[in-house]
Amino acid sequence: MAAHRVSPSLNRLLFAVKYASFQSGGCAVHCNAQYSTVHSPSEKTFDKILIANRGEIACRVMKTCHKMGIQTVAVHSDVDSSAVHVKMADEAVCVGPAPTSKSYLNMDAIMDAIRATGAQAVHPGYGFLSENKEFAKRLAAEGVAFIGPDTHAIMAMGDKIESKLIAKAANVNTIPGYDGVVKVWAHIQAFVLLLGYPVMIKASAGGGGKGMRIAWNAEETREGFRFSSQEAASSFGDDRLLIEKFIDNPRHIEIQVLADKHGNALWLNERECSIQRRNQKVVEEAPSTFLDPVTRRAMGEQAVQLAKAVQYSSAGTVEFLVDSKKNFYFLEMNTRLQVEHPITECITGLDLVEQMIRVAKGYQLQHKQEDIPINGWAIESRVYAEDPYKSFGLPSIGRLSKYQEPLNLSNVRVDSGIQEGSDISIYYDPMISKLVTYGATRAEALARMEDALDNYVIRGVTHNIPLLREIITHPRFISGDISTNFLPEVYPDGFKGHQLDLDTRRELLASAAALYITAQLRSQKVLGDLSPVECSRWELYVQLEDGSHSVEVTKSGNVEVDGGKVEVSGQWNLASPLLPLTINGTHRTLQCLSRDASGRILLQYLGTSFKVRVLSKLAAEFNSYMPEKVPEDTSSILRSPMPGTVVAVSVKPGDPVAEGQEICVIEAMKMQNSLTAVKQAKVKSVHCKPGETVGEGDLLVELE
Amino acid sequence: YSISYRVRAASAKLAKQRESHLSVKERIDKKRTAALVGGGQKRIDAQHKKGKLTARERVELLLDPESFVESDMFVEHRCSDFGMEQDRNKFPGDSVVTGRGRINGRLVYVFSQDFTVFGGSLSGAHAQKICKIMDQAMTVGAPVIGLNDSGGARIQEGVESLAGYADIFLRNVMASGVVPQISLIMGPCAGGAVYSPALTDFTFMVKDTSYLFITGPDVVKSVTNEDVTQEELGGAKTHTTVSGVAHHAFENDVEALLNVREFFNFLPLSNQDPAPMRECHDCSDRLVHSLDTIVPFETTKAYDMLDIIQTIVDESDFFEIMPSYAKNIVVGFARMNGRTVGIVGNQPKVKVYIISCLDINSSVKGARFVRFCDAFNIPIITFVDVPGFLPGTAQEYGGIIRHGAKLLYAFAEATVPKITIITRKAYGGAYDVMSSKHLRGDVNYAWPTAEVAVMGAKGAVQIIFRGKENQAEAEAEYVEKFANPFPAAVRGFVDDIIEPSTTRKRICRDLEVLASKKQINPWKKHANIPL
């Protein structure tokens, strides 16, 4: 690592440059991470740090530790014993069985591990114990440094009501509203005049959208008030109402702050995190297209005010909702390193983990506010093991039978904690990696992201690359016209994958046909056998979705699809998952996901996988005689839509069920999913019982 | 006048000759045209309606374009009873299409029974045509593919038809181990007819349209009073999952034929040829990192042997044989650096058996596959994770002793290159059986997770320390001592303990060296495998 200590200006650039791959045999420890090296080797911090986390964030923290010459201790559950973070660490301690409550949240075992290894500090990563004041207290009691803010800050910001009050007191914009219970109509009227429309009326005891109304004028407000109190009374037996300004079509923009224990605090610009599904971020970028310097500064300064108000130290994030008029309102503060921190690192050149470690040791911040730049643009895509076609992402599990990060491209950073052969299990977060691309401009970063997603090889689990690629190429996203409602607005009927147009359909068909011919020609290259009859032109039929297309291929790579010419050339390596092609002069990377003897090819094209079937003209003609086989009647069979654990089975054989009646509940990755009958019937047999783990597609219940 | 007379006479003779010549040519054309439509358009339409291709369409799709060279197009049946001698009952070529052609440029002989002519029934002439191409295939050394779609014997011909079957059976037996023989069942195949496919190396079936049985549902009903459908009795599902008669089932004719083309690429043309070598795009020294973590730490936890096989072989291209039968053993063809290999592996991931034990069905499945590879110079790569033979009365009464012996016999007898990788358990007699060093394994590797022992720690300790306390301690000691590859490695029973990720690289290199392996078994008339 020492070889990389170069001048600060160069460091900024280097930081965005790719990490070394984890792939190559056991290199994890010697990994050649190119980081900001503002870190001075003479500045002594800790000898040994325990990382109380797993996966990519544990690996991320260890990389900085290695850079700083700090020994690392990994903790892990028994199923994680050969995980990347364990291999990467200098020492590793097993802290319990797979369930997080018994391992990564097991404070006793982690405290034991700290004592046994003599770690002087603990980095909690995010999630797990990162915002657990009890854990921070126990560490303090044993004189072990917690790499994060002090307990009082965690406590203050951990409570939604209290944090809002503190923020208000610190002159941070909060969502205007009446802090108490509204009772009389006149009271509301006065208040609305102050707030302006729209307003949200919600039940004090509410939840799940019940007793909640949005009003855009006085009439609606009056009505909303009446309905809400009725609904609240009937639903919760409590008709108390709150009133708040309603933020329409908000963006979620957050400010990274960094503070030391000496009262210094900086804001490290914003991250735009509006693209979300079920309140989970999917794509983030820094900076935001939406903020002007004035707003940015105002938000940054307020964030710093809040940090100072709670004597914050370490890295933290202040989340804001921003409305279409650039009014911003405090949402909450996360007192930890955020998942999406890499994009801030890319544009500022700071290594946030390094800064957290320094601050925890008691050093002053090295930078002043004017030292913090916005260099270029960074985008992060969260690559998840989940099926994006099911409500924008239902978890999927499996073994990464093939896994290749697109690190051959420049300015790509991949933060991951898995490798080829790793299991994505039901016990932990299904995130595969954070794919970050960086460019001088947003357009450059976006183009790189497109390329990186196309070159990312993931086999063995269903992943959300189709959705990610659609988002980053969507005109609304490109123009910066986004909000937290982006996904439901753009895909009101759910995500359906890339929609082909005439040209892209032709490109896809031509590529599939050319791949087929490559494989056919290769089949004839057998050592020592008679040479086959030369052929230079093939007539094929390619089926895609429901249509069949006539395709002619010549040996030189000219393809004619339905009479239209397409030129395809490339390196046709039948062993490689990647097909780098030039189609009509445009470079495109396709992926061959599978190929069989009957001409079926599964191609990933523009992020989405398409089922194609290539047949010779003759085979296509004969295929028309083949009967359509009737698929299994699924209405009387209930299969698990995802892998998970059966929480409850509500029926037994012989029970009559009505349409829509709950049959059983499957829990996967902390989500409970109720499975219901699609028709009225009698239960024939039950094939699962509570507590059992089931795979995707496993038969659960049969109806008569 | 004499001159002019002579001239006139000569021209008259010529005209007559020309006339008779023309009529022969016409007849040839007529016969050829007739042969091409088999039993006529009506029957062809009926065949299509059933979702089946005609005999000629099948041949056309199976072989490379324009490579089919037909023989015996003019052969007709010779039956004169029951009105069969009438012209309308004669079809040029009779009820089978025969000839040779190429699959990806490689020579193959084919016969395709024509259901549109007398239901594809086997006449003396039909059998003779098949025998002729089988004899030629033997002479030149090329595989035979039979496309079966026949109602059975030509009853009108009686014993002649039976003789025909026997003639074919004899040739099947003579060709066995000389040229690969493949049967593709694409329609009915009942009665004595089933024994031809049964004698060939591989039997594939088409789902829903093909049946194999000795006696049909009606006879079954009258004899045993069982109610059974054709599909249940002898359909593709039955034979690929229950009886083990067929090696693979395909959705329809087109899929079946395209898959047979693919399958054919793996096979040598005859026992005189080495295993074929095809151009390979996959690096022979590719490291497979995912294998380093594939075997779970808990010795009772399952993993999928197919994951190992697919990542090691060229381009993840594995043609599994009998994938739905005796799933506790995996067999099939793949390539290593372009060269065809046969893969045998215990499968820990089977629900029914819990563990990857050897039992009657898996032993027989494995044995037949190993013998095919040995007969046709295909190297055998064996992946071992076997906790032993399956216990129980069902197995003992069923004769696991003699059936298990088949697999042992097959591995011991084989003289092709044999490479063995012990991935986890190699316990007891099953360790010996699975292509061990002791059975002339050429290269035997152990992964670090390998355990070669007489049995699992628990069982062993219960015997060694019977009645004594501290069993748990003794078990730990046993595990420490034997649940690792060292006991076998120090004795040279494995040649090396290798990192799983290097397995592909090691196998590819070993195969290169072993390409010149020469090993000959003692002379014998034939061996006596415990059938």
mmCIF file of C-alpha atoms in Angstrom, chain A residues 379-649:
data_model
loop_
_atom_site.group_PDB
_atom_site.id
_atom_site.type_symbol
_atom_site.label_atom_id
_atom_site.label_comp_id
_atom_site.label_asym_id
_atom_site.label_seq_id
_atom_site.Cartn_x
_atom_site.Cartn_y
_atom_site.Cartn_z
ATOM 1 C CA ILE A 379 -23.729 6.947 -9.229
ATOM 2 C CA GLU A 380 -24.407 3.915 -7.108
ATOM 3 C CA SER A 381 -26.624 0.996 -8.042
ATOM 4 C CA ARG A 382 -27.529 -1.455 -5.345
ATOM 5 C CA VAL A 383 -27.293 -4.864 -6.887
ATOM 6 C CA TYR A 384 -29.641 -7.162 -5.017
ATOM 7 C CA ALA A 385 -30.382 -10.858 -5.163
ATOM 8 C CA GLU A 386 -34.051 -10.329 -5.804
ATOM 9 C CA ASP A 387 -36.628 -10.698 -8.500
ATOM 10 C CA PRO A 388 -37.436 -7.216 -9.825
ATOM 11 C CA TYR A 389 -40.517 -8.515 -11.630
ATOM 12 C CA LYS A 390 -42.235 -9.168 -8.330
ATOM 13 C CA SER A 391 -43.152 -5.817 -6.689
ATOM 14 C CA PHE A 392 -39.818 -4.247 -7.734
ATOM 15 C CA GLY A 393 -37.883 -6.902 -5.878
ATOM 16 C CA LEU A 394 -38.699 -9.984 -3.863
ATOM 17 C CA PRO A 395 -35.703 -11.690 -2.310
ATOM 18 C CA SER A 396 -34.122 -14.615 -4.048
ATOM 19 C CA ILE A 397 -31.512 -16.955 -2.689
ATOM 20 C CA GLY A 398 -28.968 -19.266 -4.155
ATOM 21 C CA ARG A 399 -25.366 -19.978 -4.783
ATOM 22 C CA LEU A 400 -23.375 -17.641 -6.997
ATOM 23 C CA SER A 401 -22.296 -20.298 -9.447
ATOM 24 C CA LYS A 402 -20.572 -17.683 -11.541
ATOM 25 C CA TYR A 403 -19.710 -14.202 -10.424
ATOM 26 C CA GLN A 404 -17.618 -11.595 -12.181
ATOM 27 C CA GLU A 405 -17.553 -7.922 -11.261
ATOM 28 C CA PRO A 406 -17.077 -5.430 -14.112
ATOM 29 C CA LEU A 407 -13.719 -4.305 -12.792
ATOM 30 C CA ASN A 408 -12.152 -4.468 -16.216
ATOM 31 C CA LEU A 409 -13.816 -1.103 -16.862
ATOM 32 C CA SER A 410 -12.236 2.118 -15.669
ATOM 33 C CA ASN A 411 -13.761 4.279 -12.952
ATOM 34 C CA VAL A 412 -15.861 1.488 -11.598
ATOM 35 C CA ARG A 413 -15.905 0.656 -7.912
ATOM 36 C CA VAL A 414 -17.625 -2.440 -6.599
ATOM 37 C CA ASP A 415 -18.133 -2.842 -2.874
ATOM 38 C CA SER A 416 -19.049 -6.430 -2.219
ATOM 39 C CA GLY A 417 -18.573 -9.071 0.396
ATOM 40 C CA ILE A 418 -19.233 -12.102 -1.689
ATOM 41 C CA GLN A 419 -17.405 -14.037 -4.352
ATOM 42 C CA GLU A 420 -18.014 -16.802 -6.825
ATOM 43 C CA GLY A 421 -19.360 -19.749 -4.872
ATOM 44 C CA SER A 422 -20.866 -17.658 -2.061
ATOM 45 C CA ASP A 423 -24.334 -18.446 -0.843
ATOM 46 C CA ILE A 424 -26.985 -15.777 -0.657
ATOM 47 C CA SER A 425 -28.993 -17.161 2.238
ATOM 48 C CA ILE A 426 -32.325 -16.340 3.787
ATOM 49 C CA TYR A 427 -30.607 -15.165 6.960
ATOM 50 C CA TYR A 428 -29.110 -11.902 5.762
ATOM 51 C CA ASP A 429 -29.620 -8.909 3.532
ATOM 52 C CA PRO A 430 -29.869 -9.973 -0.100
ATOM 53 C CA MET A 431 -27.516 -7.260 -1.335
ATOM 54 C CA ILE A 432 -24.888 -8.602 -3.719
ATOM 55 C CA SER A 433 -22.889 -5.430 -4.081
ATOM 56 C CA LYS A 434 -22.866 -1.704 -4.522
ATOM 57 C CA LEU A 435 -21.822 -0.856 -8.024
ATOM 58 C CA VAL A 436 -20.411 2.655 -8.240
ATOM 59 C CA THR A 437 -19.361 4.439 -11.384
ATOM 60 C CA TYR A 438 -17.655 7.746 -11.562
ATOM 61 C CA GLY A 439 -17.190 10.304 -14.300
ATOM 62 C CA ALA A 440 -16.262 13.904 -14.898
ATOM 63 C CA THR A 441 -19.892 14.545 -15.780
ATOM 64 C CA ARG A 442 -23.159 12.864 -14.950
ATOM 65 C CA ALA A 443 -23.520 11.653 -18.525
ATOM 66 C CA GLU A 444 -20.130 9.989 -18.325
ATOM 67 C CA ALA A 445 -20.935 8.306 -15.024
ATOM 68 C CA LEU A 446 -24.276 7.120 -16.413
ATOM 69 C CA ALA A 447 -22.741 5.735 -19.597
ATOM 70 C CA ARG A 448 -20.244 3.856 -17.495
ATOM 71 C CA MET A 449 -22.980 2.498 -15.267
ATOM 72 C CA GLU A 450 -24.770 1.166 -18.318
ATOM 73 C CA ASP A 451 -21.608 -0.540 -19.457
ATOM 74 C CA ALA A 452 -20.816 -1.845 -15.987
ATOM 75 C CA LEU A 453 -24.286 -3.352 -15.574
ATOM 76 C CA ASP A 454 -23.979 -5.057 -18.956
ATOM 77 C CA ASN A 455 -20.602 -6.511 -17.981
ATOM 78 C CA TYR A 456 -21.647 -7.686 -14.525
ATOM 79 C CA VAL A 457 -21.865 -11.479 -14.516
ATOM 80 C CA ILE A 458 -24.129 -12.964 -11.858
ATOM 81 C CA ARG A 459 -25.339 -16.546 -12.162
ATOM 82 C CA GLY A 460 -27.142 -18.713 -9.691
ATOM 83 C CA VAL A 461 -29.435 -16.113 -8.155
ATOM 84 C CA THR A 462 -32.085 -13.854 -9.621
ATOM 85 C CA HIS A 463 -30.849 -10.264 -9.517
ATOM 86 C CA ASN A 464 -32.196 -6.791 -10.110
ATOM 87 C CA ILE A 465 -29.857 -5.690 -12.894
ATOM 88 C CA PRO A 466 -32.796 -5.547 -15.353
ATOM 89 C CA LEU A 467 -34.485 -2.928 -13.159
ATOM 90 C CA LEU A 468 -31.296 -0.994 -12.416
ATOM 91 C CA ARG A 469 -30.472 -0.683 -16.084
ATOM 92 C CA GLU A 470 -33.982 0.447 -16.948
ATOM 93 C CA ILE A 471 -33.887 3.104 -14.236
ATOM 94 C CA ILE A 472 -30.571 4.618 -15.251
ATOM 95 C CA THR A 473 -31.557 4.743 -18.915
ATOM 96 C CA HIS A 474 -35.060 6.083 -18.354
ATOM 97 C CA PRO A 475 -35.560 9.563 -19.871
ATOM 98 C CA ARG A 476 -37.043 10.859 -16.630
ATOM 99 C CA PHE A 477 -34.054 9.685 -14.648
ATOM 100 C CA ILE A 478 -31.618 11.059 -17.209
ATOM 101 C CA SER A 479 -33.305 14.445 -17.093
ATOM 102 C CA GLY A 480 -33.219 14.353 -13.296
ATOM 103 C CA ASP A 481 -36.991 14.400 -13.000
ATOM 104 C CA ILE A 482 -37.304 12.003 -10.090
ATOM 105 C CA SER A 483 -38.996 11.673 -6.751
ATOM 106 C CA THR A 484 -39.571 8.970 -4.193
ATOM 107 C CA ASN A 485 -42.594 7.963 -6.265
ATOM 108 C CA PHE A 486 -40.462 7.344 -9.344
ATOM 109 C CA LEU A 487 -40.890 3.567 -9.548
ATOM 110 C CA PRO A 488 -44.657 3.371 -9.015
ATOM 111 C CA GLU A 489 -45.147 6.320 -11.367
ATOM 112 C CA VAL A 490 -42.983 4.978 -14.167
ATOM 113 C CA TYR A 491 -44.115 1.378 -13.779
ATOM 114 C CA PRO A 492 -47.715 1.634 -12.558
ATOM 115 C CA ASP A 493 -48.392 -2.000 -13.509
ATOM 116 C CA GLY A 494 -45.161 -3.286 -12.056
ATOM 117 C CA PHE A 495 -41.793 -3.696 -13.678
ATOM 118 C CA LYS A 496 -41.944 -5.703 -16.899
ATOM 119 C CA GLY A 497 -38.353 -5.596 -18.130
ATOM 120 C CA HIS A 498 -36.957 -3.769 -21.123
ATOM 121 C CA GLN A 499 -39.510 -3.158 -23.854
ATOM 122 C CA LEU A 500 -38.026 -3.795 -27.264
ATOM 123 C CA ASP A 501 -38.656 -1.507 -30.193
ATOM 124 C CA LEU A 502 -38.237 -2.395 -33.852
ATOM 125 C CA ASP A 503 -34.492 -1.718 -33.932
ATOM 126 C CA THR A 504 -33.573 -3.316 -30.651
ATOM 127 C CA ARG A 505 -35.676 -6.345 -31.475
ATOM 128 C CA ARG A 506 -33.742 -6.740 -34.693
ATOM 129 C CA GLU A 507 -30.447 -6.370 -32.880
ATOM 130 C CA LEU A 508 -31.432 -9.034 -30.390
ATOM 131 C CA LEU A 509 -32.646 -11.453 -33.040
ATOM 132 C CA ALA A 510 -29.542 -10.915 -35.135
ATOM 133 C CA SER A 511 -27.233 -11.502 -32.164
ATOM 134 C CA ALA A 512 -29.057 -14.680 -31.186
ATOM 135 C CA ALA A 513 -28.898 -15.994 -34.731
ATOM 136 C CA ALA A 514 -25.203 -15.196 -35.044
ATOM 137 C CA LEU A 515 -24.486 -16.915 -31.732
ATOM 138 C CA TYR A 516 -26.420 -19.962 -32.875
ATOM 139 C CA ILE A 517 -24.450 -20.180 -36.102
ATOM 140 C CA THR A 518 -21.178 -19.822 -34.199
ATOM 141 C CA ALA A 519 -22.121 -22.801 -32.056
ATOM 142 C CA GLN A 520 -23.258 -24.782 -35.105
ATOM 143 C CA LEU A 521 -20.013 -24.154 -36.936
ATOM 144 C CA ARG A 522 -17.988 -25.043 -33.884
ATOM 145 C CA SER A 523 -19.799 -28.401 -33.622
ATOM 146 C CA GLN A 524 -18.224 -29.325 -36.937
ATOM 147 C CA LYS A 525 -14.688 -28.644 -35.765
ATOM 148 C CA VAL A 526 -13.846 -32.122 -34.598
ATOM 149 C CA LEU A 527 -10.280 -33.324 -34.788
ATOM 150 C CA GLY A 528 -9.521 -35.843 -37.504
ATOM 151 C CA ASP A 529 -13.013 -36.213 -38.930
ATOM 152 C CA LEU A 530 -14.136 -35.521 -42.457
ATOM 153 C CA SER A 531 -14.724 -31.890 -43.193
ATOM 154 C CA PRO A 532 -18.374 -31.011 -43.562
ATOM 155 C CA VAL A 533 -20.060 -29.471 -46.534
ATOM 156 C CA GLU A 534 -19.204 -25.789 -46.651
ATOM 157 C CA CYS A 535 -22.088 -23.474 -46.030
ATOM 158 C CA SER A 536 -21.985 -19.716 -46.167
ATOM 159 C CA ARG A 537 -25.619 -18.781 -45.786
ATOM 160 C CA TRP A 538 -28.203 -19.947 -43.304
ATOM 161 C CA GLU A 539 -31.940 -19.471 -43.269
ATOM 162 C CA LEU A 540 -33.251 -19.440 -39.749
ATOM 163 C CA TYR A 541 -36.403 -18.739 -37.830
ATOM 164 C CA VAL A 542 -36.045 -17.034 -34.503
ATOM 165 C CA GLN A 543 -38.884 -17.088 -32.012
ATOM 166 C CA LEU A 544 -39.089 -14.280 -29.517
ATOM 167 C CA GLU A 545 -41.929 -13.799 -27.087
ATOM 168 C CA ASP A 546 -44.919 -14.764 -29.243
ATOM 169 C CA GLY A 547 -43.628 -13.982 -32.711
ATOM 170 C CA SER A 548 -41.442 -15.838 -35.163
ATOM 171 C CA HIS A 549 -39.011 -13.936 -37.352
ATOM 172 C CA SER A 550 -37.180 -15.004 -40.459
ATOM 173 C CA VAL A 551 -33.454 -14.396 -40.136
ATOM 174 C CA GLU A 552 -30.735 -14.971 -42.691
ATOM 175 C CA VAL A 553 -27.113 -15.133 -41.664
ATOM 176 C CA THR A 554 -24.072 -15.055 -43.878
ATOM 177 C CA LYS A 555 -20.628 -16.182 -42.829
ATOM 178 C CA SER A 556 -19.321 -12.632 -42.956
ATOM 179 C CA GLY A 557 -21.652 -11.533 -40.151
ATOM 180 C CA ASN A 558 -24.334 -9.895 -42.220
ATOM 181 C CA VAL A 559 -27.701 -10.708 -40.829
ATOM 182 C CA GLU A 560 -31.075 -9.974 -42.331
ATOM 183 C CA VAL A 561 -33.956 -9.859 -39.896
ATOM 184 C CA ASP A 562 -37.400 -9.759 -41.487
ATOM 185 C CA GLY A 563 -35.718 -8.228 -44.516
ATOM 186 C CA GLY A 564 -33.843 -5.528 -42.561
ATOM 187 C CA LYS A 565 -30.058 -5.633 -42.539
ATOM 188 C CA VAL A 566 -28.120 -5.855 -39.267
ATOM 189 C CA GLU A 567 -24.362 -6.120 -39.075
ATOM 190 C CA VAL A 568 -23.055 -8.140 -36.165
ATOM 191 C CA SER A 569 -19.447 -8.786 -35.329
ATOM 192 C CA GLY A 570 -17.606 -9.635 -32.168
ATOM 193 C CA GLN A 571 -15.511 -12.083 -30.265
ATOM 194 C CA TRP A 572 -17.541 -15.229 -30.209
ATOM 195 C CA ASN A 573 -16.230 -17.149 -27.273
ATOM 196 C CA LEU A 574 -18.713 -19.884 -26.466
ATOM 197 C CA ALA A 575 -17.214 -20.385 -23.008
ATOM 198 C CA SER A 576 -17.469 -16.768 -21.961
ATOM 199 C CA PRO A 577 -20.609 -15.469 -20.303
ATOM 200 C CA LEU A 578 -20.007 -12.104 -21.963
ATOM 201 C CA LEU A 579 -20.529 -11.419 -25.641
ATOM 202 C CA PRO A 580 -18.877 -8.138 -26.568
ATOM 203 C CA LEU A 581 -20.449 -7.380 -29.918
ATOM 204 C CA THR A 582 -20.573 -4.581 -32.391
ATOM 205 C CA ILE A 583 -24.074 -4.354 -33.741
ATOM 206 C CA ASN A 584 -24.570 -1.901 -36.599
ATOM 207 C CA GLY A 585 -21.531 -0.022 -35.445
ATOM 208 C CA THR A 586 -22.641 0.275 -31.819
ATOM 209 C CA HIS A 587 -20.748 -1.556 -29.145
ATOM 210 C CA ARG A 588 -22.959 -3.691 -26.945
ATOM 211 C CA THR A 589 -22.186 -6.339 -24.384
ATOM 212 C CA LEU A 590 -24.707 -9.144 -24.280
ATOM 213 C CA GLN A 591 -24.665 -12.087 -21.956
ATOM 214 C CA CYS A 592 -25.465 -15.639 -22.857
ATOM 215 C CA LEU A 593 -27.249 -17.045 -19.831
ATOM 216 C CA SER A 594 -27.977 -20.445 -21.278
ATOM 217 C CA ARG A 595 -28.049 -22.301 -24.535
ATOM 218 C CA ASP A 596 -29.453 -25.734 -25.288
ATOM 219 C CA ALA A 597 -29.475 -28.285 -28.047
ATOM 220 C CA SER A 598 -33.004 -27.378 -29.161
ATOM 221 C CA GLY A 599 -31.975 -23.853 -30.096
ATOM 222 C CA ARG A 600 -33.209 -22.155 -26.931
ATOM 223 C CA ILE A 601 -30.984 -19.284 -25.953
ATOM 224 C CA LEU A 602 -31.416 -17.052 -22.944
ATOM 225 C CA LEU A 603 -29.754 -13.746 -23.715
ATOM 226 C CA GLN A 604 -29.303 -10.786 -21.444
ATOM 227 C CA TYR A 605 -29.684 -7.784 -23.672
ATOM 228 C CA LEU A 606 -30.040 -4.210 -22.413
ATOM 229 C CA GLY A 607 -30.152 -5.623 -18.905
ATOM 230 C CA THR A 608 -33.186 -7.821 -19.429
ATOM 231 C CA SER A 609 -33.028 -11.509 -20.208
ATOM 232 C CA PHE A 610 -34.919 -12.597 -23.264
ATOM 233 C CA LYS A 611 -35.925 -16.121 -24.189
ATOM 234 C CA VAL A 612 -35.114 -16.743 -27.807
ATOM 235 C CA ARG A 613 -35.392 -19.900 -29.841
ATOM 236 C CA VAL A 614 -33.375 -20.279 -32.992
ATOM 237 C CA LEU A 615 -34.388 -22.989 -35.423
ATOM 238 C CA SER A 616 -33.260 -23.827 -38.907
ATOM 239 C CA LYS A 617 -35.906 -23.226 -41.535
ATOM 240 C CA LEU A 618 -36.536 -26.958 -41.662
ATOM 241 C CA ALA A 619 -36.786 -27.399 -37.903
ATOM 242 C CA ALA A 620 -39.120 -24.419 -37.699
ATOM 243 C CA GLU A 621 -41.371 -25.939 -40.355
ATOM 244 C CA PHE A 622 -41.453 -29.283 -38.552
ATOM 245 C CA ASN A 623 -41.904 -27.560 -35.236
ATOM 246 C CA SER A 624 -45.269 -26.289 -36.424
ATOM 247 C CA TYR A 625 -46.543 -29.880 -36.282
ATOM 248 C CA MET A 626 -45.498 -30.225 -32.674
ATOM 249 C CA PRO A 627 -48.415 -30.053 -30.265
ATOM 250 C CA GLU A 628 -48.628 -27.287 -27.688
ATOM 251 C CA LYS A 629 -48.397 -28.956 -24.334
ATOM 252 C CA VAL A 630 -50.908 -27.765 -21.804
ATOM 253 C CA PRO A 631 -49.149 -26.327 -18.799
ATOM 254 C CA GLU A 632 -49.970 -27.562 -15.340
ATOM 255 C CA ASP A 633 -53.179 -26.070 -13.915
ATOM 256 C CA THR A 634 -51.764 -23.839 -11.236
ATOM 257 C CA SER A 635 -55.002 -22.591 -9.726
ATOM 258 C CA SER A 636 -55.237 -25.579 -7.427
ATOM 259 C CA ILE A 637 -51.578 -25.622 -6.543
ATOM 260 C CA LEU A 638 -49.976 -23.139 -4.221
ATOM 261 C CA ARG A 639 -46.240 -22.828 -4.614
ATOM 262 C CA SER A 640 -43.872 -20.675 -2.638
ATOM 263 C CA PRO A 641 -43.166 -17.495 -4.640
ATOM 264 C CA MET A 642 -39.800 -17.106 -2.899
ATOM 265 C CA PRO A 643 -37.452 -18.969 -0.651
ATOM 266 C CA GLY A 644 -38.131 -18.490 3.031
ATOM 267 C CA THR A 645 -39.496 -19.921 6.225
ATOM 268 C CA VAL A 646 -43.075 -21.013 6.741
ATOM 269 C CA VAL A 647 -44.402 -18.911 9.603
ATOM 270 C CA ALA A 648 -47.949 -20.139 9.723
ATOM 271 C CA VAL A 649 -50.218 -22.563 7.920
#
